[in-house]
Amino acid sequence: MYNAIIIGAGFSGIDAAIQLKKKGIHNFIILEKAASLGGTWRENTYPGARCDVESVLYSYSYEPNPDWDWKWSEQSQILQYMESTAKKYEVAMHIHFQKELVAAHWQETEGYWNIQTKDGVNYQTKVLITAIGQLHHPKVPNLKDSHIFKGHSWHSAQWNHEVSLKGKRIGVIGNGASAVQLIPEVAKEAKSMTVFQRTPNWILPKKDRLLKNWEKALLKQIPFIGKLGRFRIWLRNGTLYNVLIGKTVWMRKLQEWLSKKHLEKSISDKQLSTQLLPTYPMGTKRLLISENFYETLAKDHVQLSTSSIAKITPTGLLTQDGQQHDLDIIIYATGFKTNPFLLGLDIKGRQGTPIKTVWKEEPKNYLGMTINGFPNFFMMYGPNINLGSNSMLIMIEAQGKYIAECVTSLKKNNWKAIEVKSDVLNKYYEEIQQRLNKMLWANHENSWYKSENGIITNNWPGRTWEYIRRAKKVNYSDYHVYKD
Ligand code: NAP
């Protein structure tokens, strides 16, 4: 019997493991469905894939890296960082690869979780920690006749590296966070490119650059400088939150003005810049950063289509305005199905109640980590934890510490189980939903932050420092503690 089993070896799972080890808990394993670690940073290998949070903040606070090459790191270096961190903290040896969770059932009488993986192996654990991320089910729109296309097509998170882009006519559907990164890179290779935009996005300039050798040396010699830089960026990103709440109008207007200037500087064609300028307030959808997305759209061989897609044809796609776009490759940069959370998994809590039943209407949760009816069960990067303006790793670390504390108390006190009280959960969940409903996110119908019934299921309504404060200490009076 393990003290804990963690599902997933991405940023969350690795942090949970490190926090457990820091508390002296070594009797745990990580079950990872793939053949290597890295989660989203293993899967997203599209050209131009990099982080849109500066690396000094998009890294664990306890594992600063003075060797980042870019201010905003490339996917390959982030993956390397994850691999070396897992090795350094001796987490790698706890990972069991190609072990996909299919079922997890709470054993009421004995007080443990029985886990089954796809290959039919069973595991028993006192505590179950899911760390499976929010963005790993690629969403491809159900376009009419998509099967008849004779060229190649793929999703941004399932990049086909076998097919050369050189000299091809390429269509990219979508203009979100992934698209703005891949479009400039793909355009460098393409003979022609059409970007199919449904909704324009607010974009701020990124100002990325290679870090100089003396800067890296300084960060290595005086780690405090890195800490200071991290603190500064954390505070700056935290103030962007004011854009999201929609109350601080001057802050929003200022950012909108900066974004508009960036657009006008890059694109002189008035019609094109009007098509790219959002008509909704900044913060309603995810704010993007890019240095070269607009510049790419201004190039002669790149065009923007704002007419919606009517259907796929054997040679490309047809838009509602009647135009046929002949293409060799269609790239779906159309995002992810984010609302299944754990719903695709057979997780059963007390009295064999499936999570699907408890979350039928909405994924009610406490601190994005626990659910009533599911003792000794913790989620990392669960519902209502995603951010609009800061590094997810801050939230992940706060959760890792909280969960490690719970696992330690269960072991030390020989408790059978802990389970969040339903009144505590309901009061908390009601509060965050009320706050979310007052934010700009509530105004946007089509975002991945919301469930089909319009509830904001993915995002946290406050700043990161509020979450750190609320998750800093485990208040056991929030939980039923079962001693035998
Ligand atoms: P996304 O933000 O959900 O964007 C999907 C895009 O596809 C949108 O432009 C959307 O248009 C469009 N789209 C979807 N269905 C369509 C359809 N049927 N017809 C036409 N257009 C359609 O997905 P993403 O760009 O993959 O980004 C997802 C999330 O991943 C981001 O929000 C971010 O959190 C994360 N991400 C992070 C980084 C990073 O650097 N840290 C990088 C990339 C992604 P609408 O806007 O009209 O819906």
Coordinates of C-alpha atoms and ligand atoms in Angstrom, one line a residue:
M1 CA 0.0 0.0 0.0
Y2 CA 1.4 3.4 -1.1
N3 CA 1.1 6.5 1.0
A4 CA 0.2 8.3 -2.2
I5 CA -0.2 7.7 -6.0
I6 CA 0.1 10.7 -8.3
I7 CA -1.5 10.6 -11.7
G8 CA 0.6 12.4 -14.3
A9 CA 4.2 13.5 -14.6
G10 CA 3.8 17.1 -15.8
F11 CA 4.7 20.2 -13.8
S12 CA 2.0 19.5 -11.2
G13 CA 2.8 15.8 -10.7
I14 CA 6.6 16.5 -10.4
D15 CA 5.9 19.3 -7.9
A16 CA 3.6 17.0 -5.8
A17 CA 6.4 14.4 -5.7
I18 CA 9.0 16.9 -4.6
Q19 CA 6.8 18.3 -1.9
L20 CA 6.1 14.8 -0.6
K21 CA 9.8 14.0 -0.5
K22 CA 10.5 17.3 1.3
K23 CA 8.1 16.1 4.0
G24 CA 9.9 12.7 4.2
I25 CA 7.3 10.8 2.3
H26 CA 9.0 8.4 -0.1
N27 CA 6.5 5.6 -0.4
F28 CA 4.7 6.9 -3.4
I29 CA 4.6 6.5 -7.2
I30 CA 3.6 8.5 -10.2
L31 CA 1.6 6.8 -12.9
E32 CA 2.2 8.4 -16.3
K33 CA 0.3 7.4 -19.4
A34 CA 3.0 8.4 -21.8
A35 CA 6.6 7.0 -22.3
S36 CA 8.2 10.1 -20.9
L37 CA 7.5 13.0 -18.5
G38 CA 6.6 16.6 -19.4
G39 CA 2.8 16.7 -19.9
T40 CA 1.8 19.7 -22.0
W41 CA 5.5 20.5 -22.7
R42 CA 6.1 17.0 -24.1
E43 CA 3.0 17.1 -26.3
N44 CA 3.1 20.6 -27.8
T45 CA 6.0 20.5 -30.2
Y46 CA 4.6 22.9 -32.9
P47 CA 7.1 25.3 -34.5
G48 CA 7.4 28.3 -32.2
A49 CA 6.1 26.6 -29.1
R50 CA 7.3 28.5 -26.1
C51 CA 6.0 29.9 -22.9
D52 CA 4.1 33.1 -22.7
V53 CA 5.2 33.7 -19.1
E54 CA 8.8 34.7 -18.5
S55 CA 10.9 31.7 -17.5
V56 CA 12.2 33.3 -14.3
L57 CA 8.6 33.0 -13.1
Y58 CA 7.6 29.9 -15.2
S59 CA 9.8 27.7 -13.1
Y60 CA 9.7 26.3 -9.6
S61 CA 10.5 28.9 -6.9
Y62 CA 12.8 26.4 -5.2
E63 CA 14.6 25.5 -8.5
P64 CA 15.7 28.7 -10.2
N65 CA 17.5 28.1 -13.5
P66 CA 20.2 30.6 -14.5
D67 CA 20.7 28.9 -17.8
W68 CA 17.5 29.9 -19.6
D69 CA 18.5 31.0 -23.2
W70 CA 15.5 33.2 -23.8
K71 CA 13.4 35.4 -21.5
W72 CA 10.4 33.4 -22.6
S73 CA 11.7 29.9 -23.0
E74 CA 11.2 27.5 -25.9
Q75 CA 9.4 24.2 -25.4
S76 CA 12.5 22.1 -25.7
Q77 CA 14.3 24.0 -22.9
I78 CA 11.3 23.9 -20.6
L79 CA 11.1 20.1 -21.2
Q80 CA 14.8 19.8 -20.4
Y81 CA 14.3 21.8 -17.2
M82 CA 11.5 19.4 -16.1
E83 CA 13.7 16.4 -16.8
S84 CA 16.7 17.7 -15.0
T85 CA 14.5 18.8 -12.0
A86 CA 12.9 15.4 -11.8
K87 CA 16.3 13.8 -11.8
K88 CA 17.9 16.2 -9.3
Y89 CA 15.0 15.7 -6.8
E90 CA 15.1 11.9 -7.4
V91 CA 11.5 12.0 -8.6
A92 CA 12.3 10.2 -11.9
M93 CA 12.7 6.9 -10.1
H94 CA 9.1 7.1 -8.8
I95 CA 7.6 7.4 -12.2
H96 CA 6.0 4.3 -13.8
F97 CA 5.6 5.1 -17.5
Q98 CA 2.9 3.9 -19.9
K99 CA 0.5 3.4 -17.1
E100 CA -2.8 5.0 -17.9
L101 CA -5.3 5.3 -15.2
V102 CA -8.7 3.8 -16.1
A103 CA -10.4 3.4 -12.7
A104 CA -9.9 4.6 -9.1
H105 CA -12.4 3.3 -6.5
W106 CA -12.5 4.3 -2.9
Q107 CA -12.6 1.3 -0.5
E108 CA -14.9 2.5 2.3
T109 CA -14.3 -0.1 4.9
E110 CA -10.5 -0.3 4.7
G111 CA -9.9 3.4 3.8
Y112 CA -7.8 3.3 0.7
W113 CA -8.0 3.8 -3.1
N114 CA -7.9 0.9 -5.5
I115 CA -6.4 2.0 -8.8
Q116 CA -6.4 0.2 -12.1
T117 CA -4.3 1.0 -15.1
K118 CA -5.1 0.2 -18.7
D119 CA -2.8 -2.8 -18.8
G120 CA -4.9 -4.4 -16.0
V121 CA -2.5 -3.8 -13.1
N122 CA -4.0 -2.9 -9.7
Y123 CA -2.4 -0.6 -7.1
Q124 CA -3.5 0.4 -3.6
T125 CA -2.9 3.8 -2.1
K126 CA -4.0 5.7 0.9
V127 CA -4.1 9.0 -1.0
L128 CA -4.9 9.6 -4.7
I129 CA -3.6 12.8 -6.3
T130 CA -4.6 13.6 -9.9
A131 CA -2.2 15.9 -11.7
I132 CA -3.5 15.5 -15.3
G133 CA -3.6 19.2 -16.4
Q134 CA -6.5 21.0 -18.1
L135 CA -5.3 21.2 -21.7
H136 CA -4.7 17.7 -23.1
H137 CA -7.8 16.7 -25.1
P138 CA -7.3 18.4 -28.5
K139 CA -10.5 19.9 -29.9
V140 CA -11.0 19.6 -33.6
P141 CA -14.2 21.3 -34.9
N142 CA -16.8 19.1 -36.4
L143 CA -16.6 20.6 -39.9
K144 CA -18.7 19.2 -42.7
D145 CA -16.9 16.7 -45.0
S146 CA -13.6 17.0 -43.1
H147 CA -12.7 13.4 -44.1
I148 CA -12.7 14.2 -47.8
F149 CA -9.7 16.5 -47.7
K150 CA -6.9 15.1 -49.8
G151 CA -4.0 17.0 -48.2
H152 CA -2.6 16.7 -44.7
S153 CA -4.2 18.0 -41.5
W154 CA -3.4 17.9 -37.8
H155 CA -4.0 19.6 -34.5
S156 CA -1.4 22.0 -33.1
A157 CA -0.8 19.7 -30.1
Q158 CA -0.3 16.6 -32.4
W159 CA 2.2 18.1 -34.8
N160 CA 3.1 16.0 -37.8
H161 CA 6.8 16.4 -38.1
E162 CA 6.9 14.0 -41.0
V163 CA 5.3 16.5 -43.4
S164 CA 7.5 19.3 -44.7
L165 CA 5.9 22.8 -44.7
K166 CA 8.3 24.1 -47.4
G167 CA 6.5 25.6 -50.3
K168 CA 3.1 24.4 -49.2
R169 CA -0.3 26.2 -49.2
I170 CA -1.2 26.2 -45.6
G171 CA -4.4 27.1 -43.7
V172 CA -4.4 27.7 -40.0
I173 CA -7.8 27.6 -38.2
G174 CA -7.8 29.6 -35.1
N175 CA -5.8 32.6 -33.8
G176 CA -5.5 31.8 -30.0
A177 CA -2.4 31.4 -27.8
S178 CA -1.0 28.4 -29.8
A179 CA -1.8 29.9 -33.2
V180 CA 0.0 33.2 -32.6
Q181 CA 3.1 31.3 -31.8
L182 CA 3.0 28.9 -34.7
I183 CA 1.7 31.2 -37.5
P184 CA 5.0 33.3 -37.8
E185 CA 7.1 30.1 -37.9
V186 CA 4.9 28.2 -40.3
A187 CA 4.7 31.3 -42.6
K188 CA 8.5 31.3 -43.0
E189 CA 8.2 28.0 -44.8
A190 CA 4.9 28.2 -46.5
K191 CA 4.3 29.2 -50.1
S192 CA 1.1 30.8 -49.0
M193 CA -0.8 30.9 -45.8
T194 CA -4.4 31.7 -44.8
V195 CA -5.4 32.3 -41.2
F196 CA -9.0 31.6 -40.5
Q197 CA -10.1 33.9 -37.7
R198 CA -13.4 33.7 -35.9
T199 CA -12.8 36.3 -33.2
P200 CA -9.9 38.8 -33.1
N201 CA -7.8 38.8 -29.9
W202 CA -6.1 41.6 -27.9
I203 CA -2.3 41.2 -28.3
L204 CA 0.5 42.9 -26.5
P205 CA 4.1 42.9 -27.7
K206 CA 6.3 40.3 -26.2
K207 CA 9.7 41.9 -26.3
D208 CA 11.5 38.5 -26.1
R209 CA 15.2 38.3 -26.5
L210 CA 18.2 36.0 -25.9
L211 CA 19.8 36.3 -22.5
K212 CA 23.4 37.5 -22.7
N213 CA 26.2 35.4 -21.2
W214 CA 27.0 38.0 -18.6
E215 CA 23.3 38.0 -17.5
K216 CA 23.4 34.2 -17.1
A217 CA 26.7 34.5 -15.2
L218 CA 25.2 37.1 -12.9
L219 CA 22.2 35.0 -12.2
K220 CA 24.5 32.0 -11.4
Q221 CA 26.8 34.0 -9.1
I222 CA 24.1 36.1 -7.3
P223 CA 20.9 34.1 -7.2
F224 CA 19.2 36.9 -5.3
I225 CA 19.1 38.9 -8.6
G226 CA 17.0 36.1 -10.1
K227 CA 14.7 36.1 -7.1
L228 CA 14.2 39.8 -7.4
G229 CA 13.4 39.5 -11.1
R230 CA 10.9 36.8 -10.3
F231 CA 9.3 38.9 -7.7
R232 CA 9.0 41.9 -10.0
I233 CA 7.4 39.9 -12.8
W234 CA 5.0 38.2 -10.4
L235 CA 3.9 41.6 -9.1
R236 CA 3.6 43.1 -12.6
N237 CA 1.6 40.1 -13.9
G238 CA -0.5 40.3 -10.8
T239 CA -1.5 43.9 -11.6
L240 CA -2.8 42.8 -15.0
Y241 CA -5.5 41.1 -13.0
N242 CA -7.1 44.6 -12.8
V243 CA -7.8 44.2 -16.5
L244 CA -9.7 41.0 -15.9
I245 CA -12.0 42.2 -13.1
G246 CA -13.2 45.0 -15.3
K247 CA -13.4 47.5 -12.5
T248 CA -10.2 49.4 -13.1
V249 CA -11.2 50.9 -16.4
W250 CA -8.2 53.2 -16.8
M251 CA -5.8 50.2 -16.6
R252 CA -7.8 48.3 -19.2
K253 CA -7.9 51.4 -21.5
L254 CA -4.2 51.8 -21.2
Q255 CA -3.5 48.2 -22.1
E256 CA -6.0 48.4 -25.0
W257 CA -4.2 51.5 -26.2
L258 CA -0.8 49.8 -26.1
S259 CA -2.2 46.8 -28.0
K260 CA -3.8 49.1 -30.6
K261 CA -0.5 51.0 -31.1
H262 CA 1.3 47.6 -31.5
L263 CA -1.3 46.6 -34.2
E264 CA -1.0 50.0 -36.1
K265 CA 2.8 49.9 -36.0
S266 CA 2.8 46.4 -37.6
I267 CA 0.0 46.8 -40.1
S268 CA -0.6 49.7 -42.4
D269 CA -3.5 48.2 -44.3
K270 CA -6.5 49.8 -42.7
Q271 CA -9.0 47.0 -43.6
L272 CA -6.7 44.3 -42.2
S273 CA -6.1 46.2 -39.0
T274 CA -9.8 46.8 -38.5
Q275 CA -10.4 43.0 -38.9
L276 CA -7.7 42.3 -36.3
L277 CA -9.0 44.8 -33.7
P278 CA -11.3 43.3 -31.1
T279 CA -14.5 45.1 -30.4
Y280 CA -14.9 43.6 -26.9
P281 CA -13.1 44.9 -23.8
M282 CA -9.6 43.5 -23.1
G283 CA -9.6 40.7 -20.5
T284 CA -12.9 39.2 -21.8
K285 CA -10.8 36.5 -23.5
R286 CA -7.3 35.4 -22.9
L287 CA -4.8 38.3 -23.5
L288 CA -2.1 37.2 -25.9
I289 CA 1.5 38.3 -26.3
S290 CA 3.4 38.2 -29.6
E291 CA 6.1 40.2 -31.3
N292 CA 5.5 38.9 -34.8
F293 CA 2.0 37.8 -35.3
Y294 CA 0.8 41.1 -36.8
E295 CA 4.0 41.4 -38.8
T296 CA 3.4 38.0 -40.3
L297 CA -0.2 38.9 -41.3
A298 CA 1.2 41.9 -43.1
K299 CA 3.3 39.8 -45.4
D300 CA 2.3 39.4 -49.0
H301 CA 1.9 35.6 -49.0
V302 CA -0.3 35.6 -45.8
Q303 CA -4.0 36.4 -45.8
L304 CA -6.6 36.6 -43.2
S305 CA -10.1 35.1 -43.7
T306 CA -12.8 36.3 -41.3
S307 CA -15.7 34.5 -43.0
S308 CA -16.7 31.4 -41.1
I309 CA -15.9 28.0 -42.5
A310 CA -18.7 26.3 -44.5
K311 CA -17.1 23.0 -45.2
I312 CA -14.0 21.1 -46.0
T313 CA -13.5 20.2 -49.7
P314 CA -11.1 17.7 -51.3
T315 CA -8.7 20.5 -52.1
G316 CA -9.1 22.8 -49.2
L317 CA -12.0 24.6 -47.6
L318 CA -14.9 26.7 -48.5
T319 CA -15.9 29.8 -46.4
Q320 CA -19.4 31.2 -46.1
D321 CA -18.6 34.1 -48.4
G322 CA -18.3 31.5 -51.2
Q323 CA -14.6 31.5 -51.5
Q324 CA -12.7 28.3 -52.1
H325 CA -9.3 28.2 -50.3
D326 CA -7.0 25.7 -52.0
L327 CA -4.7 24.2 -49.4
D328 CA -2.1 21.4 -49.0
I329 CA -2.1 21.4 -45.2
I330 CA -4.8 22.4 -42.7
I331 CA -3.6 23.1 -39.2
Y332 CA -6.2 23.1 -36.4
A333 CA -5.1 25.5 -33.8
T334 CA -8.5 25.2 -32.3
G335 CA -7.7 24.6 -28.6
F336 CA -8.7 21.9 -26.2
K337 CA -11.7 20.2 -24.6
T338 CA -11.2 21.6 -21.1
N339 CA -14.4 20.7 -19.3
P340 CA -14.1 17.0 -19.0
F341 CA -11.6 17.5 -16.1
L342 CA -11.8 14.0 -14.5
L343 CA -15.1 13.1 -16.1
G344 CA -13.6 10.7 -18.6
L345 CA -12.2 8.7 -15.8
D346 CA -13.9 6.0 -13.7
I347 CA -13.4 7.6 -10.3
K348 CA -15.8 6.4 -7.6
G349 CA -15.9 7.8 -4.1
R350 CA -18.0 6.9 -1.1
Q351 CA -20.8 4.3 -1.7
G352 CA -19.4 3.8 -5.2
T353 CA -20.7 7.3 -6.3
P354 CA -19.0 8.2 -9.6
I355 CA -17.5 11.6 -10.0
K356 CA -19.6 12.0 -13.2
T357 CA -22.7 12.0 -11.0
V358 CA -21.4 14.5 -8.4
W359 CA -20.2 16.8 -11.2
K360 CA -23.2 16.4 -13.5
E361 CA -24.1 20.0 -13.3
E362 CA -20.8 21.6 -12.5
P363 CA -17.4 20.6 -11.0
K364 CA -17.9 21.9 -7.5
N365 CA -14.6 21.8 -5.6
Y366 CA -12.9 23.2 -2.5
L367 CA -9.7 25.2 -3.3
G368 CA -9.6 23.4 -6.7
M369 CA -8.3 20.4 -4.8
T370 CA -10.9 18.4 -2.8
I371 CA -14.5 17.2 -3.2
N372 CA -17.0 16.1 -0.6
G373 CA -17.7 12.4 -1.0
F374 CA -14.2 11.6 -2.1
P375 CA -12.0 11.0 0.9
N376 CA -8.2 11.2 0.6
F377 CA -8.6 12.5 -2.9
F378 CA -6.7 15.6 -4.1
M379 CA -6.6 17.3 -7.5
M380 CA -3.8 19.5 -8.8
Y381 CA -4.7 22.1 -11.4
G382 CA -8.3 21.1 -11.0
P383 CA -11.3 23.2 -11.7
N384 CA -11.2 27.0 -11.0
I385 CA -7.4 27.1 -10.6
N386 CA -6.4 28.4 -14.1
L387 CA -5.2 32.0 -14.3
G388 CA -5.6 34.8 -16.8
S389 CA -2.5 36.8 -16.0
N390 CA 0.1 34.9 -14.1
S391 CA 2.2 31.8 -13.8
M392 CA 0.4 28.5 -13.2
L393 CA 3.4 27.2 -11.4
I394 CA 2.6 29.5 -8.4
M395 CA -0.8 27.9 -8.0
I396 CA 0.7 24.4 -8.5
E397 CA 3.3 24.9 -5.8
A398 CA 0.7 26.2 -3.3
Q399 CA -1.3 23.0 -4.0
G400 CA 1.7 20.7 -3.8
K401 CA 2.5 22.0 -0.4
Y402 CA -1.1 21.8 0.8
I403 CA -1.5 18.2 -0.4
A404 CA 1.9 17.1 1.0
E405 CA 0.8 18.5 4.4
C406 CA -2.4 16.4 4.3
V407 CA -0.6 13.2 3.3
T408 CA 1.9 13.8 6.1
S409 CA -0.9 14.3 8.7
L410 CA -2.7 11.2 7.6
K411 CA 0.5 9.1 8.0
K412 CA 1.7 10.7 11.2
N413 CA -1.6 10.6 13.0
N414 CA -2.6 7.2 11.5
W415 CA -5.9 8.7 10.4
K416 CA -8.1 6.6 8.2
A417 CA -9.2 9.5 6.0
I418 CA -10.0 13.2 5.6
E419 CA -12.9 14.5 3.5
V420 CA -13.9 18.1 3.0
K421 CA -17.2 19.0 4.6
S422 CA -20.0 19.7 2.2
D423 CA -21.0 23.1 3.9
V424 CA -17.4 24.3 3.6
L425 CA -17.2 23.3 0.0
N426 CA -20.6 24.9 -0.9
K427 CA -19.8 28.1 0.8
Y428 CA -16.4 28.4 -0.9
Y429 CA -17.7 27.4 -4.3
E430 CA -20.6 29.9 -4.1
E431 CA -18.2 32.7 -3.2
I432 CA -15.9 32.1 -6.1
Q433 CA -18.7 31.7 -8.6
Q434 CA -20.2 35.0 -7.5
R435 CA -16.9 36.7 -8.0
L436 CA -16.3 35.1 -11.3
N437 CA -19.7 36.2 -12.5
K438 CA -18.7 39.8 -12.0
M439 CA -15.5 39.5 -14.1
L440 CA -15.1 40.2 -17.8
W441 CA -14.7 36.4 -18.5
A442 CA -18.5 36.1 -17.7
N443 CA -19.3 38.2 -20.8
H444 CA -17.7 35.9 -23.3
E445 CA -19.9 33.0 -24.5
N446 CA -17.5 30.8 -26.4
S447 CA -14.4 30.5 -24.2
W448 CA -12.7 27.4 -23.0
Y449 CA -12.9 28.8 -19.5
K450 CA -16.6 27.9 -19.4
S451 CA -18.7 24.8 -19.4
E452 CA -21.5 24.2 -21.9
N453 CA -24.0 25.6 -19.4
G454 CA -22.1 28.8 -19.2
I455 CA -20.4 28.3 -15.8
I456 CA -16.8 29.5 -15.4
T457 CA -15.3 26.2 -14.5
N458 CA -11.6 26.7 -15.2
N459 CA -10.6 29.9 -13.7
W460 CA -9.6 31.3 -10.3
P461 CA -11.3 34.7 -9.6
G462 CA -8.5 36.3 -7.5
R463 CA -4.8 37.1 -7.6
T464 CA -2.2 34.4 -7.0
W465 CA -1.3 35.8 -3.6
E466 CA -4.8 35.4 -2.4
Y467 CA -4.7 31.7 -3.4
I468 CA -1.3 31.2 -1.7
R469 CA -2.8 32.7 1.5
R470 CA -5.9 30.6 1.4
A471 CA -4.0 27.4 0.7
K472 CA -1.1 28.1 3.0
K473 CA -2.3 26.2 6.0
V474 CA -4.6 23.2 6.1
N475 CA -7.5 24.0 8.3
Y476 CA -8.5 20.5 9.5
S477 CA -11.8 21.9 10.8
D478 CA -12.8 22.2 7.1
Y479 CA -12.5 18.4 6.9
H480 CA -14.1 15.4 8.5
V481 CA -11.2 13.5 10.0
Y482 CA -11.9 9.8 10.3
K483 CA -9.7 8.2 12.8
D484 CA -10.6 4.5 12.3
Ligands
NAP1 P1 -7.7 28.5 -27.7 O1 -7.1 29.6 -26.9 O2 -8.9 27.8 -27.2 O3 -7.9 29.1 -29.2 C1 -8.6 28.3 -30.2 C2 -8.7 29.1 -31.4 O4 -9.4 28.4 -32.4 C3 -9.5 30.4 -31.2 O5 -9.0 31.4 -32.0 C4 -10.9 30.0 -31.6 O6 -11.8 31.0 -32.0 C5 -10.6 29.1 -32.8 N1 -11.6 28.1 -33.1 C6 -12.1 27.1 -32.3 N2 -13.0 26.4 -32.9 C7 -13.2 27.0 -34.2 C8 -14.0 26.8 -35.3 N3 -14.9 25.8 -35.2 N4 -13.9 27.6 -36.3 C9 -13.0 28.6 -36.4 N5 -12.2 28.9 -35.3 C10 -12.3 28.1 -34.3 O7 -6.6 27.4 -27.9 P2 -5.0 27.5 -27.9 O8 -4.6 28.5 -28.8 O9 -4.5 26.1 -28.2 O10 -4.7 27.8 -26.4 C11 -5.3 27.2 -25.4 C12 -4.6 27.5 -24.1 O11 -3.4 26.9 -24.0 C13 -4.3 29.0 -23.9 O12 -5.4 29.8 -23.5 C14 -3.2 28.9 -22.9 O13 -3.7 28.8 -21.6 C15 -2.5 27.7 -23.3 N6 -1.3 28.0 -24.0 C16 -0.3 28.5 -23.3 C17 0.9 28.8 -24.0 C18 2.0 29.3 -23.1 O14 2.9 29.8 -23.7 N7 2.0 29.1 -21.8 C19 1.0 28.6 -25.3 C20 -0.1 28.1 -26.0 C21 -1.2 27.8 -25.4 P3 -12.6 31.9 -31.0 O15 -11.7 32.8 -30.3 O16 -13.7 32.5 -31.8 O17 -13.2 30.9 -30.0

